[in-house]
Structure formats: structure tokens, C-alpha cells
Tab-separated table of C-alpha atoms (C1' of nucleotides) in Angstrom:
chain	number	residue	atom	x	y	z
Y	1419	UNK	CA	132.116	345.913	-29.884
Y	1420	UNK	CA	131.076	349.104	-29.868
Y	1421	UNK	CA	126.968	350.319	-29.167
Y	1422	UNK	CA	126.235	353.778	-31.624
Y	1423	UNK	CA	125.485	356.765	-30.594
Y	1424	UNK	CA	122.486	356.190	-32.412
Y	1425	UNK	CA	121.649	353.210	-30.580
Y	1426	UNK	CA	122.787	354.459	-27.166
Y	1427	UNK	CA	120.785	358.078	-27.617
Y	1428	UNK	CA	117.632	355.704	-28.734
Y	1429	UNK	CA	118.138	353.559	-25.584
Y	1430	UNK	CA	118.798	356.204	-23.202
Y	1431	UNK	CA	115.266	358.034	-24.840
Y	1432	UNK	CA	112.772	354.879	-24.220
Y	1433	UNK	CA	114.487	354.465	-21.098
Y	1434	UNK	CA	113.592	358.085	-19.958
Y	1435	UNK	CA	110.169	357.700	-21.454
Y	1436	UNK	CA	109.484	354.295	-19.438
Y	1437	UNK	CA	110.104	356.312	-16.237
Y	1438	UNK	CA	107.129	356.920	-14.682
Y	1439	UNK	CA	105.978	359.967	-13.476
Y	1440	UNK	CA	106.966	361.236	-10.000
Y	1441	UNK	CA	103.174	361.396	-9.132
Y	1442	UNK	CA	101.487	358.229	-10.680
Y	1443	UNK	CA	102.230	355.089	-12.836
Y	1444	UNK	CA	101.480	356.014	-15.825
Y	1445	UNK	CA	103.545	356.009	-18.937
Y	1446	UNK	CA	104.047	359.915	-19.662
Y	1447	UNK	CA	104.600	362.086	-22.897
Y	1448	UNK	CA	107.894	363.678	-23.086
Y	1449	UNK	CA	108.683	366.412	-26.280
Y	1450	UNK	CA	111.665	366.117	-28.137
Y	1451	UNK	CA	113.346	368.817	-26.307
Y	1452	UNK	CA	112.417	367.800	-22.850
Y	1453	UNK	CA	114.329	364.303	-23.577
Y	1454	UNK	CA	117.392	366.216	-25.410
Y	1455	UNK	CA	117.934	368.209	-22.306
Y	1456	UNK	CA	117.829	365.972	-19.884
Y	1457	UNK	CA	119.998	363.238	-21.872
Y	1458	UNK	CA	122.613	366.107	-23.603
Y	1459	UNK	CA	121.566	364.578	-27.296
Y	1460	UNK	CA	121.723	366.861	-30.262
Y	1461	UNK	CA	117.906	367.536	-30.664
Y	1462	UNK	CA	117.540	367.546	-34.483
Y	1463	UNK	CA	119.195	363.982	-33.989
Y	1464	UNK	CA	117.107	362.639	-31.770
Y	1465	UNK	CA	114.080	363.977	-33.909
Y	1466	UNK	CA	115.430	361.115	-36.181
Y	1467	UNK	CA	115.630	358.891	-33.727
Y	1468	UNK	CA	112.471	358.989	-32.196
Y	1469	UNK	CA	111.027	359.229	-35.995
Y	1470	UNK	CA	112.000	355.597	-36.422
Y	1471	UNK	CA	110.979	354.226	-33.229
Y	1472	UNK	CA	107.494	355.305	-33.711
Y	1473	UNK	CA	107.794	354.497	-37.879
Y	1474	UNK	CA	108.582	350.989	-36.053
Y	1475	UNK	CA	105.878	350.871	-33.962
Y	1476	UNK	CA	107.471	351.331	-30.587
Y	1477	UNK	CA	106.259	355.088	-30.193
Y	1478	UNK	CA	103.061	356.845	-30.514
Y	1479	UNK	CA	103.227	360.912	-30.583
Y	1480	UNK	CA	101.183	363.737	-30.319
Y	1481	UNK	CA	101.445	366.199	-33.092
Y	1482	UNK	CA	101.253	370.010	-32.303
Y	1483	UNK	CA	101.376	372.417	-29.614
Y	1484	UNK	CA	101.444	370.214	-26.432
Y	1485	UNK	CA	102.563	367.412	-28.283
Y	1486	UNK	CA	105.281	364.839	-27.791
Y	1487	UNK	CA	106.153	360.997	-27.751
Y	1488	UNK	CA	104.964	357.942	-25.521
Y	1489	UNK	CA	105.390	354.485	-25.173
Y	1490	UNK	CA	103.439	352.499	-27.624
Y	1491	UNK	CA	103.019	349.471	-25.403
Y	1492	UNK	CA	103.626	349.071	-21.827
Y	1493	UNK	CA	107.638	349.250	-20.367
Y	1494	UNK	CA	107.350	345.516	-20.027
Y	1495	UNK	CA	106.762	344.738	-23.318
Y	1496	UNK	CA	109.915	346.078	-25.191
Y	1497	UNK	CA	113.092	344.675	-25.469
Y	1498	UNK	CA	116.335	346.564	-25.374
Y	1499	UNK	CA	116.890	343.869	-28.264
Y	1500	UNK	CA	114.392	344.911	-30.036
Y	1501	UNK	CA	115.415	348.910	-29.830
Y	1502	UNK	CA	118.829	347.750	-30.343
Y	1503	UNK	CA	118.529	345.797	-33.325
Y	1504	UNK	CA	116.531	348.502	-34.932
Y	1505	UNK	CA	119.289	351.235	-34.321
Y	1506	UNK	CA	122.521	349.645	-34.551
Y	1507	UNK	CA	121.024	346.083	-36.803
Y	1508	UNK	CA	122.154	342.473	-35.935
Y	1509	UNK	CA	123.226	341.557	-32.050
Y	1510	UNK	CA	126.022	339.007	-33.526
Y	1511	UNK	CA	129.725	339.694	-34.222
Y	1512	UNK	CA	130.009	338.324	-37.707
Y	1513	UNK	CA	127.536	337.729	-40.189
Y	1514	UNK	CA	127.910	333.581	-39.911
Y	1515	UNK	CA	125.994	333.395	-36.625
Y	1516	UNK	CA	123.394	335.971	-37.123
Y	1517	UNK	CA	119.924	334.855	-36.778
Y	1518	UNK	CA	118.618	337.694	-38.665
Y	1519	UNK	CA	120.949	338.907	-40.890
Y	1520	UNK	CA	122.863	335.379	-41.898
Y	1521	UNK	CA	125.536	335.171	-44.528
Y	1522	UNK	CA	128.045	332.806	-45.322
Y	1523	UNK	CA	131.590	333.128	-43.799
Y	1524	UNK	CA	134.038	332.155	-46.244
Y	1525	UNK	CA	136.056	329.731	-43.979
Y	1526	UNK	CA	137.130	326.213	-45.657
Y	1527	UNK	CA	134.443	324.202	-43.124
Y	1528	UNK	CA	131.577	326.974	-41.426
Y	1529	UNK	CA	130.405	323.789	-39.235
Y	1530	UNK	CA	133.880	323.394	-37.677
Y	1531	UNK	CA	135.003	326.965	-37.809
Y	1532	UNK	CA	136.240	327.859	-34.530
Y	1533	UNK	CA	135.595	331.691	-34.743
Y	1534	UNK	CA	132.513	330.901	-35.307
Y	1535	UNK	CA	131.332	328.498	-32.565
Y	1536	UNK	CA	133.161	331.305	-30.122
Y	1537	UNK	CA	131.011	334.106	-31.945
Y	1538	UNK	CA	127.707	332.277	-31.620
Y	1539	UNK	CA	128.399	331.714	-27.913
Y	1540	UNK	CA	129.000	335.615	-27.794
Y	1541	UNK	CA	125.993	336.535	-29.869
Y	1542	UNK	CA	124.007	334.069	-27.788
Y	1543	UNK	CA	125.356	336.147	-24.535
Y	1544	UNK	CA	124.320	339.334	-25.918
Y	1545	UNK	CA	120.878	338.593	-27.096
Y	1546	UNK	CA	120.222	337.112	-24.551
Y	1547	UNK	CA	120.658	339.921	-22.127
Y	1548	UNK	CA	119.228	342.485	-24.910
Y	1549	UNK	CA	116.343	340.082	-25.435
Y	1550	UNK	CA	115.161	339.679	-21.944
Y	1551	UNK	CA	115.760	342.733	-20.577
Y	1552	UNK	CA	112.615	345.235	-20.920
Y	1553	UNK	CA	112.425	348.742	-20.354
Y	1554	UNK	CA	110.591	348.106	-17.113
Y	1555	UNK	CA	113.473	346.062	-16.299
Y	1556	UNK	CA	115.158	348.692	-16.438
Y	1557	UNK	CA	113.780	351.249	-14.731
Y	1558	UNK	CA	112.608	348.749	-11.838
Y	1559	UNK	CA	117.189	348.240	-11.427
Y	1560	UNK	CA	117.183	351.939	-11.499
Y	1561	UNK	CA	114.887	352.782	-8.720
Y	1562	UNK	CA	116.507	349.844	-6.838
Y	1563	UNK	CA	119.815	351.316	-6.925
Y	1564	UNK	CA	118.157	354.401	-6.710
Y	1565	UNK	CA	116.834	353.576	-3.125
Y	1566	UNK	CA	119.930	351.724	-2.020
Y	1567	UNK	CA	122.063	355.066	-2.661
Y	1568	UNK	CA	119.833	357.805	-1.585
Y	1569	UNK	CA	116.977	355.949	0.885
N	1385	UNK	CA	127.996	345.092	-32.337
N	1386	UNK	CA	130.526	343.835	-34.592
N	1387	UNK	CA	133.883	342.502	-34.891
N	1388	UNK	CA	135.756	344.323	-37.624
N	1389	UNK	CA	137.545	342.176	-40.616
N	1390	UNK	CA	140.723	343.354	-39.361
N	1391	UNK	CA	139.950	341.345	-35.959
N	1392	UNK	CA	137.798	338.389	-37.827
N	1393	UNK	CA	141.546	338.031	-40.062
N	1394	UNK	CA	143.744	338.468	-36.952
N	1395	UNK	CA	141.580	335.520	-34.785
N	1396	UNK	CA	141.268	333.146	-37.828
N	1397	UNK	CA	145.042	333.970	-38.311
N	1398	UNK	CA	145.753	333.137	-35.074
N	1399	UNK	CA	143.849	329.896	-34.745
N	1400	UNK	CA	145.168	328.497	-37.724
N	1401	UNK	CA	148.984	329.148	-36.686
N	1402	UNK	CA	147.637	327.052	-33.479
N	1403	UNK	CA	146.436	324.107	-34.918
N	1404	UNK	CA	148.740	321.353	-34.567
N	1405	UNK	CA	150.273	319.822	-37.712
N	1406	UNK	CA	149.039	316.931	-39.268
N	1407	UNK	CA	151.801	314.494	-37.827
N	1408	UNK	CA	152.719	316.296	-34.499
N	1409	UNK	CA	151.842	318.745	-31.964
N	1410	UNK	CA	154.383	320.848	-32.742
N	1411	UNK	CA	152.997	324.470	-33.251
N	1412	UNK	CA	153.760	325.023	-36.540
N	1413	UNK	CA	155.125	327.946	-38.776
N	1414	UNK	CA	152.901	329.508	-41.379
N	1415	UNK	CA	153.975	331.742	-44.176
N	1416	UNK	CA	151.622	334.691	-44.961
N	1417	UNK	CA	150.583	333.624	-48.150
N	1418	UNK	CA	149.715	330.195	-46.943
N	1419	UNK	CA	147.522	331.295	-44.135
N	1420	UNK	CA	145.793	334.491	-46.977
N	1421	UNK	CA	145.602	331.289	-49.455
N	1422	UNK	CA	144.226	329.235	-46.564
N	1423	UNK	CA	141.223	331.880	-44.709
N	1424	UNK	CA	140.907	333.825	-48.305
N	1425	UNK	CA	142.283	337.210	-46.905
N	1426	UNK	CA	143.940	339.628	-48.756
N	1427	UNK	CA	147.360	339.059	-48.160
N	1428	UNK	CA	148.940	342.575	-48.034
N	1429	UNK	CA	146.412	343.103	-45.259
N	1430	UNK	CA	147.044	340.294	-43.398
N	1431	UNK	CA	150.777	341.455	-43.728
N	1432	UNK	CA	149.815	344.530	-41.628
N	1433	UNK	CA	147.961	342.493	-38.759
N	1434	UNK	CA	150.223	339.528	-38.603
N	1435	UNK	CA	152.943	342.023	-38.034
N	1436	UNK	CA	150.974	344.082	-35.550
N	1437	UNK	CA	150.376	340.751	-33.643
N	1438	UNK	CA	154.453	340.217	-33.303
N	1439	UNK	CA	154.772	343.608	-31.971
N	1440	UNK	CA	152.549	343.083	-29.485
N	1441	UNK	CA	154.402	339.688	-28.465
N	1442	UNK	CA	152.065	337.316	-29.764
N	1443	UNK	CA	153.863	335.988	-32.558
N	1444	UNK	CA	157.872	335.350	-33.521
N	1445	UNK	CA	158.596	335.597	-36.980
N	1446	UNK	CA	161.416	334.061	-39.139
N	1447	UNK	CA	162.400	336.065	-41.995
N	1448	UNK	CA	164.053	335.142	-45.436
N	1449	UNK	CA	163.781	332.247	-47.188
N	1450	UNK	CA	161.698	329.405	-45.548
N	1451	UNK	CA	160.703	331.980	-42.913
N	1452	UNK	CA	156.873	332.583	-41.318
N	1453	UNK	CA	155.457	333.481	-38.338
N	1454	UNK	CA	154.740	331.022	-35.362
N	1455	UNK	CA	153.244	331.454	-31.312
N	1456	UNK	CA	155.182	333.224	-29.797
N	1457	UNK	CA	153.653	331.591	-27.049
N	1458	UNK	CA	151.532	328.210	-26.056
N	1459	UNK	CA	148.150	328.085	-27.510
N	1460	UNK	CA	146.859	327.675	-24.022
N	1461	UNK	CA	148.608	330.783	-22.712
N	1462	UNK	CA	147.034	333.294	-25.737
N	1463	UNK	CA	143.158	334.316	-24.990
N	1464	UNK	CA	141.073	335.561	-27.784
N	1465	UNK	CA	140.271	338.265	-26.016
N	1466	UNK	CA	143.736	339.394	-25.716
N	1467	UNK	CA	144.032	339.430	-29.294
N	1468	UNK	CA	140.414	340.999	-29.940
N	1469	UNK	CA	141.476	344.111	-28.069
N	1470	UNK	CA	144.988	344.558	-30.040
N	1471	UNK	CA	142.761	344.365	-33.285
N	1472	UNK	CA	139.048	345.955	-31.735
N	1473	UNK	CA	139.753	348.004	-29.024
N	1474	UNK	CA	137.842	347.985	-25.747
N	1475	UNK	CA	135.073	345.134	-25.532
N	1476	UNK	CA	132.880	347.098	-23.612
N	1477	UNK	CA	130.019	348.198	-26.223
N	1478	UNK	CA	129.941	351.957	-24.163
N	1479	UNK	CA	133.127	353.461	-22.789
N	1480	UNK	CA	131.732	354.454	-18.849
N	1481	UNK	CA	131.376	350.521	-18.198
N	1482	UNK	CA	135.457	349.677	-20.153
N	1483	UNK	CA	138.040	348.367	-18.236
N	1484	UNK	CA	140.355	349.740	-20.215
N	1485	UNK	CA	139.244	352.526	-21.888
N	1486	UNK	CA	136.754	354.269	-19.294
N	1487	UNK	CA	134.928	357.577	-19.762
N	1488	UNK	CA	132.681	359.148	-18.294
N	1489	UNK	CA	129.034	359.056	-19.866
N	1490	UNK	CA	127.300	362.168	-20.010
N	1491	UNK	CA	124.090	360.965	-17.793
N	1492	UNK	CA	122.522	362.593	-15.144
N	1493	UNK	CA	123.744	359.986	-12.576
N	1494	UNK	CA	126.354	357.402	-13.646
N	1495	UNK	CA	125.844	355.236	-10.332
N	1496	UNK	CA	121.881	355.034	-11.714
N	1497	UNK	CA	122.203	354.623	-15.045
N	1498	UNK	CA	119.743	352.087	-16.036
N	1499	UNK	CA	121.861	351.895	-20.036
N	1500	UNK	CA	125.072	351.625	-18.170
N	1501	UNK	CA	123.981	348.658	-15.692
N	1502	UNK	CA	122.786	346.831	-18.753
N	1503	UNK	CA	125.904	347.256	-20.891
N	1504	UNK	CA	128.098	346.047	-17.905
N	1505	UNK	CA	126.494	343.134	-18.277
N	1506	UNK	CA	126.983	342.795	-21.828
N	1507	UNK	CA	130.386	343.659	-21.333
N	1508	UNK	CA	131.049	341.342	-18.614
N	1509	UNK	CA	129.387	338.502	-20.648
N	1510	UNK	CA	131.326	339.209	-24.042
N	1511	UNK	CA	134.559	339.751	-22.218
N	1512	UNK	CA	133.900	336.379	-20.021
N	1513	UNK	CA	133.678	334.089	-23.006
N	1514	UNK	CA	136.847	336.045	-24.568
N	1515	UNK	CA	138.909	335.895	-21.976
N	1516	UNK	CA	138.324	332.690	-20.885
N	1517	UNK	CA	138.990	330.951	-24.192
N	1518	UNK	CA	142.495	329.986	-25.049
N	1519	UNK	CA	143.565	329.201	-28.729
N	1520	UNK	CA	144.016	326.344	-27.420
N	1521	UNK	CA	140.252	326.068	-26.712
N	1522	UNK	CA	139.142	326.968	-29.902
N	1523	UNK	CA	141.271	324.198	-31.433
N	1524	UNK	CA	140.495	321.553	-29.308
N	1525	UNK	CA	136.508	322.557	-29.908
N	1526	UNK	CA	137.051	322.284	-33.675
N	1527	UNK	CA	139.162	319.365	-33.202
N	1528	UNK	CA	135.560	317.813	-30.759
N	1529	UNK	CA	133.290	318.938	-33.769
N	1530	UNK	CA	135.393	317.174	-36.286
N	1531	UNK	CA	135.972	314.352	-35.307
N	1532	UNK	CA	131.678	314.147	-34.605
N	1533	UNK	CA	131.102	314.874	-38.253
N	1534	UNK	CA	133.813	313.260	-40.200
N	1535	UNK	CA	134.314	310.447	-37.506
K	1010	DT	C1'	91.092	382.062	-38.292
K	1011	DC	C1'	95.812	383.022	-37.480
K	1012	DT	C1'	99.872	381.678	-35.328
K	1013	DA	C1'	103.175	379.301	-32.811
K	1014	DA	C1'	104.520	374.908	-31.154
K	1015	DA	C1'	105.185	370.620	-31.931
K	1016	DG	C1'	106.235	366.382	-34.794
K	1017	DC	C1'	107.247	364.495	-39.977
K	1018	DA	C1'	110.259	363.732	-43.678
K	1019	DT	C1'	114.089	363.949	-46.493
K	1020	DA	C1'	118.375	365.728	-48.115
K	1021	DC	C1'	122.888	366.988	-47.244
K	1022	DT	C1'	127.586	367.043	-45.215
K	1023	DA	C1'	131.888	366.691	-42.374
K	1024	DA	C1'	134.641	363.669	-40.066
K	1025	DA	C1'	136.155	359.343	-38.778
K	1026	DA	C1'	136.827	354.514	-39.296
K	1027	DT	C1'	137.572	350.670	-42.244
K	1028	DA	C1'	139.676	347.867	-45.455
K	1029	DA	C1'	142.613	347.702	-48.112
K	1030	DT	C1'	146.972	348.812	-51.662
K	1031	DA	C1'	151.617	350.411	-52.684
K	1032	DG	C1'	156.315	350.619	-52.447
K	1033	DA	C1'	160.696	350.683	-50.589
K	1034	DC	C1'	163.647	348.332	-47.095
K	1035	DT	C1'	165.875	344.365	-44.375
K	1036	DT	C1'	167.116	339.734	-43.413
K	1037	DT	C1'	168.488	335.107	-44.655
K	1038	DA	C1'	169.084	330.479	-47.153
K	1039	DT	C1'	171.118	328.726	-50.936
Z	890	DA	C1'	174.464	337.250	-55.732
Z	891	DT	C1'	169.779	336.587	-55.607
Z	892	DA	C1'	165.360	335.430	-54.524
Z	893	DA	C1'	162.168	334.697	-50.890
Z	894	DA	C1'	160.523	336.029	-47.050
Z	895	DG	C1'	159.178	339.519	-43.333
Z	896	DT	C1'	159.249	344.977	-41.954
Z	897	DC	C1'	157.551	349.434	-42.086
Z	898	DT	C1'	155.128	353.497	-43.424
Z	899	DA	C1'	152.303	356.076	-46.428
Z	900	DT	C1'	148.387	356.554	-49.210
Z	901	DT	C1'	143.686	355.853	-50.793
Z	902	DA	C1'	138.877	354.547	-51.696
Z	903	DT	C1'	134.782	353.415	-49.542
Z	904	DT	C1'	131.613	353.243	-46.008
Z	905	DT	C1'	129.755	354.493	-41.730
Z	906	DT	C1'	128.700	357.714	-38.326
Z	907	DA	C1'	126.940	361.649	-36.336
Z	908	DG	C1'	125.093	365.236	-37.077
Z	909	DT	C1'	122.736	369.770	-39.725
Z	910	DA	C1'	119.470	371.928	-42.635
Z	911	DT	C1'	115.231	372.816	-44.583
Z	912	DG	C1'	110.649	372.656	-45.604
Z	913	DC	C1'	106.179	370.412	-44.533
Z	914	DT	C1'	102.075	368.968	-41.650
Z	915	DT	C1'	99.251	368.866	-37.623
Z	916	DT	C1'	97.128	370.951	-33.633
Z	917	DA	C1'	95.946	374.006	-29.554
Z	918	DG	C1'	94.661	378.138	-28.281
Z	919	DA	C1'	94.307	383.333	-28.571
DNA sequence: TCTAAAGCATACTAAAATAATAGACTTTAT
DNA sequence: ATAAAGTCTATTATTTTAGTATGCTTTAGA
């Protein structure tokens, strides 16, 4: 069950740009670079990255000198499904319980197919994790753990 | 996140050899060609897992004529997720949050790692339902399902 | 206005994983 | 003896993954 490095470089990248700044609140610009550094991800692959989260709508960037990428909407309003699910496609196990990407299994009876009533329960535990976790969620558990550790 | 073919075969391999005959509740023995001719899997393949699963001490075979393979074991006493890590690997979607398999990740901070909190939970979800679900489980649910539909 | 810094876009490639297939060997019932 | 079954290992084709490479466009500022 294995998360990309695709998927975990894009996660790890919204994540960083959903932290807010040590000053204020608000969501800041990061460049390419600045996120490649401080993650250790091959810049020219995170370029490609980044290049489909904001194709998708989840980024907005700056072009030229000073430039970089933001949040499109606020930390509260993405998904780590949603990021996910662009990046590394359907949240379920096997194509018979997807909700998106649905195919037939070829099993003699899919309504009593036992793999698949198991597999729907464990897509249903992963989306629903990945679905109702937000990037503020996110960075709200790391600053808790964050002030538990260090005060 | 998904589960290969080779561990989709091995699980519907496995359930099948645990459902009970049609008379008894003997657990039966299954030839390879009846369980390929059964799940539609090609049976040279199956060959390969089937005999993985015996050398791992899930299954005892028979061989020559009017041989097969049967449980080496109780349905009850086999979980799925036993047999999804033979076939799969780790279940943990990231290796710094495996059981089995850890590795560091290559964040600034493990201990505040907003992607690795989240993915222990994934883990801990996927690997609850797996390991917590007996073949014996999965038949009986089928067996529930059936008997709803077909009376 | 020139230039350098940034993102945009697409093409390419090396390595690994996946999903088989092939073939020769061993055991066992009849 | 032989045919039916499992055993074992090697090979292969395809796909996926993870990255590189290259050229283009936009923009700030000297």
C-alpha cells in the first residue's frame, strides 16, 4: 500500500506552503527551490509537481524574478484526498470499490465477493482520513506536537 | 494505494480454499487449476503464489495424483493481513510510520512531521481492518450476504 | 531595454516493479 | 510405468516510477 514519491513530495510541498509565516497568518509564497531545500526533493521534480497542482487549481504562482507558488484557497479548504488522488489516482485497493475510478472485478458474484466487502471497508478507512483531513489540519497537529516537545 | 494482482490472486486464493464444502465444514482441498478455473487467474501464476503461501506455512500441499493444496491452518487462525504482507510488503503507505519495514524519512523533524502523523493513521486504520479479519471472517460475511440475496 | 530569475511545458530515459510464461524436476496414485 | 499433480528457478515483456533535460515565457529591476 504504498504512497509515491510523487504523492508524498506533493504532500510534503502544500504542507510546507500551508505553514504560516513565523511573523503573521498569512498564507506565504515559497519558490521552487526554497521548498526543494528544505524537503531534500529533486527540484526539476518538484517543478512538475507543483506544475500540476496549480494546472489543478490548488496553486496560484508568481511568474518571474521574485516569483513562486501559494495556496490557491485557504489551508482549510484542501484535502490531503484531494492532493492525493491527483498524484497517486484512486484511494481504493482494487478497482471494484473505487468510487472514482470503478471497474468490474472479475469474481463469479461482485455482490458477495469477500475481497471486496474487506477492500471497501479499507478504502472507506482511507478516504476517510485523506478526505477530512485539511492542510490546516495538519499544520494545527504539527504546532501541537510542536509545543508539547519544545514549549 | 493499491493492492497488486499478485496479492488480489493470493487473498481470493486463500478465501476460496476456506470456504467450507457444500456438504461439510471440512476445509477442503483445491487443485490449482480448479481455484485459476474458479477466480479466472492465470494458472502458472497462481502456481508461483500458491507455492509461496506453503513456504510461508500457510498452506499444506498434497502432491501427485488427486493432490492440491489445503489450510495449513484454521480459517479463524489466518488474518488477511498476514497474507497481504507475504504478497505486498509493508502496509504502511510510507516506510518511517512501518512496523516492519521502518526507515527513516528524510524530514526536517520526524517527531513533527505533519505527512508522517497522517500516514500513521492510515496505516493504523488499513492494518486494523487486516489484521483483525480472519478467513474465517471473510467467509462467514459472504456466507451473511448470501444468504440476504439468494435467501 | 536588457538581463537574470523565476515559473511553464514537454520530451526523454534509466531503473525498478509487475505480471506473467517457460521448462525441467519430483512425488504419488493407479 | 505413467500420468497427474505440485516444486523450483529462470526468463521476459510491459508498465510504472522517479527523475533529467531542454527550451520557452513572464517579470522585476538595473
Amino acid at each position: 500500500m504504498r504512497l509515491s514519491k510523487r504523492g508524498e513530495y506533493g504532500l510534503r510541498a502544500m504542507i510546507a506552503l500551508a505553514e504560516p509565516e513565523e511573523n503573521g497568518n498569512a498564507p506565504q509564497m515559497m519558490q521552487i527551490k526554497d521548498i526543494s531545500a528544505r524537503e531534500k526533493i529533486p527540484s526539476k521534480y518538484l517543478e512538475q509537481i507543483l506544475l500540476t497542482l496549480k494546472n489543478s487549481g490548488f496553486l496560484h504562482s508568481k511568474m518571474g524574478i521574485g516569483g513562486g507558488y501559494y495556496l490557491a484557497k485557504p489551508a482549510q479548504d484542501i484535502t490531503l484526498g484531494q492532493i492525493f488522488r491527483l498524484l497517486d489516482g484512486p484511494v481504493a485497493p482494487i478497482k471494484c470499490v473505487s468510487q472514482i475510478a470503478y471497474e468490474p472485478c472479475n469474481c463469479p458474484d461482485e455482490r458477495t465477493c469477500g475481497l471486496r466487502l474487506v477492500m471497501g471497508d479499507v478504502r472507506n478507512a482511507i478516504a476517510n482520513i485523506l478526505d477530512n483531513t485539511t492542510l490546516a489540519d495538519v499544520v494545527n497537529r504539527q504546532n501541537i506536537i510542536r509545543k508539547q516537545l519544545y514549549g
